[in-house]
mmCIF file of C-alpha atoms in Angstrom:
data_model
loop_
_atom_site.group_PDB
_atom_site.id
_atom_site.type_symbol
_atom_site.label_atom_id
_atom_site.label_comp_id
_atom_site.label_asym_id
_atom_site.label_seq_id
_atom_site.Cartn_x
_atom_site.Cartn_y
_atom_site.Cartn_z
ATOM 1 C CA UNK C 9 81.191 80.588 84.694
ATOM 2 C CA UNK C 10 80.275 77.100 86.860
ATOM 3 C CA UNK C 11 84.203 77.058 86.961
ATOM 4 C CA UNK C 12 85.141 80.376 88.123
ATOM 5 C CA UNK C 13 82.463 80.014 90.724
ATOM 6 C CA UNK C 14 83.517 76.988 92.236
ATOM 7 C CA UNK C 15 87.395 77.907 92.079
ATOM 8 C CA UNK C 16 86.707 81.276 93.221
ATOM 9 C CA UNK C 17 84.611 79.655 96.206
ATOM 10 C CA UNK C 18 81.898 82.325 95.786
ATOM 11 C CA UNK C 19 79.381 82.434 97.981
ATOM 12 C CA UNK C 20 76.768 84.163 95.546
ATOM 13 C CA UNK C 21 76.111 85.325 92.578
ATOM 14 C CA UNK C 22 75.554 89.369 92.023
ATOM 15 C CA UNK C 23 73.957 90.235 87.921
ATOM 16 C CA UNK C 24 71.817 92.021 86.343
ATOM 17 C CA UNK C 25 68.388 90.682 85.243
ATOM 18 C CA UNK C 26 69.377 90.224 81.546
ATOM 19 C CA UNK C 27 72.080 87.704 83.088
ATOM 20 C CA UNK C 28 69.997 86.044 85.819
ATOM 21 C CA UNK C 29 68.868 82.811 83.634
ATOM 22 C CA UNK C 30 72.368 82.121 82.068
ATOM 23 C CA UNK C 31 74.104 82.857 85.923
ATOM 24 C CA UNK C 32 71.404 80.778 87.606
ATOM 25 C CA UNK C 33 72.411 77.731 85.336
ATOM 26 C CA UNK C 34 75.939 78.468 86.241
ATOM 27 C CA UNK C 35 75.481 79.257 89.350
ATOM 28 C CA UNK C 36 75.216 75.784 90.848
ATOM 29 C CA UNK C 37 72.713 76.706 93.659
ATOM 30 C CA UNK C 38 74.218 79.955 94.981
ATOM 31 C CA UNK C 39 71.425 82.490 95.336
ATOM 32 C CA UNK C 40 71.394 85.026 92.933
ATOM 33 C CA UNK C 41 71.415 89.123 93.744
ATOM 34 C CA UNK C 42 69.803 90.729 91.022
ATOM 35 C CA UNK C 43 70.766 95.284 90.716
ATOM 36 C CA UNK C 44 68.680 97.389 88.708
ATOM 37 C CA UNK C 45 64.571 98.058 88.502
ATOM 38 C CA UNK C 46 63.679 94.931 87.378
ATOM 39 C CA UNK C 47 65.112 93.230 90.623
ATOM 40 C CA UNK C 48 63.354 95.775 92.270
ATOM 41 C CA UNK C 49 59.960 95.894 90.677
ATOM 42 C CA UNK C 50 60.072 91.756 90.434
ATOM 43 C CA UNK C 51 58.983 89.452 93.222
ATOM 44 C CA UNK C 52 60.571 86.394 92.047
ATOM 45 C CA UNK C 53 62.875 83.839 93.765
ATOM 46 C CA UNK C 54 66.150 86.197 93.725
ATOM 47 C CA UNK C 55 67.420 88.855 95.701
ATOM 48 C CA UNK C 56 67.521 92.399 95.314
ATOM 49 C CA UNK C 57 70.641 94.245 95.825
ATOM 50 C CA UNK C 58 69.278 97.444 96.779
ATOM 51 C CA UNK C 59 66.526 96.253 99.119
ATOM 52 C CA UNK C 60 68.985 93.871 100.612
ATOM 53 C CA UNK C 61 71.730 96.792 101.387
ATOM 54 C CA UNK C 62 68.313 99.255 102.279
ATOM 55 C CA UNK C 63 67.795 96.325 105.487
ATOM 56 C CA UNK C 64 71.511 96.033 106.087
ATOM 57 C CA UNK C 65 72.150 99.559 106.327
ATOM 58 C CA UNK C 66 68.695 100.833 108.685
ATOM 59 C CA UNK C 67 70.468 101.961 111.996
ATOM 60 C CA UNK C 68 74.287 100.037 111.053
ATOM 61 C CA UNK C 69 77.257 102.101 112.442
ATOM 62 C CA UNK C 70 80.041 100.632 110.205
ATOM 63 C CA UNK C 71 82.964 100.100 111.465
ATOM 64 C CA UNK C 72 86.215 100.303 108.863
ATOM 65 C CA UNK C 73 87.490 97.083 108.287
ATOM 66 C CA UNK C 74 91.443 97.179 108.100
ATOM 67 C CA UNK C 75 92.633 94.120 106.373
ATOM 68 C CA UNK C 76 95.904 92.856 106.762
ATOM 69 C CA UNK C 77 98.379 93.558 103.456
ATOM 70 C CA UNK C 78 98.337 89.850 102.522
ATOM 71 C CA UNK C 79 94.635 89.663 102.788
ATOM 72 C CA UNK C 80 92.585 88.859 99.534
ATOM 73 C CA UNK C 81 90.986 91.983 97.575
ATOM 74 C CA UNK C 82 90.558 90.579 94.243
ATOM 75 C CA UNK C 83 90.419 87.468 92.430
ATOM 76 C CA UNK C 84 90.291 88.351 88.476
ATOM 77 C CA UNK C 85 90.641 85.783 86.195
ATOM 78 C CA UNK C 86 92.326 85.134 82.499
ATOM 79 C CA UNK C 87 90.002 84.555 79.717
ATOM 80 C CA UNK C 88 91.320 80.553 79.478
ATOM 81 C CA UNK C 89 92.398 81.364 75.837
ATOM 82 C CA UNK C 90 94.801 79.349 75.941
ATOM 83 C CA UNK C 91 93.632 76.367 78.188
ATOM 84 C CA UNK C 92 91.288 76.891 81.567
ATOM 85 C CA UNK C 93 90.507 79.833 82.745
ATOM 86 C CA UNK C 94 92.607 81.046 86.103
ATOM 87 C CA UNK C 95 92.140 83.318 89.048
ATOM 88 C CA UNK C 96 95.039 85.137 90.038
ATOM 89 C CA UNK C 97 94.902 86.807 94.246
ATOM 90 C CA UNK C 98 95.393 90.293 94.295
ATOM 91 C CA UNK C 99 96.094 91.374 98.098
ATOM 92 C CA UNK C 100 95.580 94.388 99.740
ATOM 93 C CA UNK C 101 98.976 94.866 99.063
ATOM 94 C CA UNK C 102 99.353 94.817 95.574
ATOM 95 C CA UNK C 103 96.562 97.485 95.027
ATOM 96 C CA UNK C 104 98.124 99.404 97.582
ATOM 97 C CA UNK C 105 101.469 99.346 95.346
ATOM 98 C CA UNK C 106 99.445 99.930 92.220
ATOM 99 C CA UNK C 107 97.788 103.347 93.622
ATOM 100 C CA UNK C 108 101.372 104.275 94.875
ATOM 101 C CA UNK C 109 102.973 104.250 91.442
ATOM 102 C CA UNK C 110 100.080 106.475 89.772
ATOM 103 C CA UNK C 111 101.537 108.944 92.279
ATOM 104 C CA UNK C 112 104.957 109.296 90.040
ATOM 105 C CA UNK C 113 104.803 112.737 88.182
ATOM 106 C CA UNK C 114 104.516 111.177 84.938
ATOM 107 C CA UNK C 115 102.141 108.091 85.636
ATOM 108 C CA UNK C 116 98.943 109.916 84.970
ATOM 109 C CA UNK C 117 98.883 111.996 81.802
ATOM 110 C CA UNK C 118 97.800 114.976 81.765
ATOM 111 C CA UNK C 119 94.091 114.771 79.775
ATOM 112 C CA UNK C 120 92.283 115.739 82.556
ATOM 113 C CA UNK C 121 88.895 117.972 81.569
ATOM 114 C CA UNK C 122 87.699 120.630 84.022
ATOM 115 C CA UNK C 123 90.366 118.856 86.550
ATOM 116 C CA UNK C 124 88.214 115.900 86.631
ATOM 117 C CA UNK C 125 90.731 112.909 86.759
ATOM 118 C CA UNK C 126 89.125 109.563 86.286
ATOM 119 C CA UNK C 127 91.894 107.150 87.764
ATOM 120 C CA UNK C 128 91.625 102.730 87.510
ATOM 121 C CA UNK C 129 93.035 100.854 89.221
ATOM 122 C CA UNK C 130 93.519 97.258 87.730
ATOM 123 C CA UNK C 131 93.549 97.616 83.531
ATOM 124 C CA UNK C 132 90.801 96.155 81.925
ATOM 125 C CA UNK C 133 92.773 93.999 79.982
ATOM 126 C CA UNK C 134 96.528 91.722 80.474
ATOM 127 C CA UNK C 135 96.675 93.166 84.025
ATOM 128 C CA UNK C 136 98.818 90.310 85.460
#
């Protein structure tokens, strides 16, 4: 994880509690945002993710944000199987394209229960 956070350039580190001591050795002095109860119940060093977006939201008119198409939304990165790890940019663009192809007729199959559709979309796995 060090690795992917300093390629990545992260700024901090968002985990769970379970995570915190393994992400805070990785972490290389980034704070760390802890989510669940156990950030919120805890008073330690770290952050909480919900108190932290309660203050940011009290009285905030937010404004969209429209990105430009080459902007960055993702950065996923490959396992390193095969040698080190590596982050590959996903722009605005590209997820843009993505959601316009699961508008073909036959993209989506039809498995939907009680019309719920439940739609992703970057795979989980070999998605570039």
């Amino acid at each position: 994880m060090s690795k992917l956070l300093e390629l990545s350039g992260a700024k901090a580190v968002i985990t769970t509690s379970s995570l915190a001591e393994p992400m805070e050795a990785a972490g290389g002095g980034r704070p760390l945002i802890l989510t669940g109860a156990e950030a919120e119940a805890g008073g330690g060093t770290h952050l909480s993710l919900q108190k932290l977006l309660a203050v940011s939201n009290r009285g905030a008119v937010v404004t969209p944000n429209n990105p430009p198409p080459e902007a960055v939304a993702a950065l996923p990165f490959s396992s390193g199987t095969t040698g080190l790890p590596k982050g590959v940019v996903l722009t605005h663009r590209n997820l843009v394209a993505n959601v316009c192809g699961l508008n073909h007729p036959n993209a989506i199959p039809s498995f939907a229960k009680d019309g719920v559709y439940i739609t992703f979309f970057l795979s989980f796995f070999h998605h570039f």
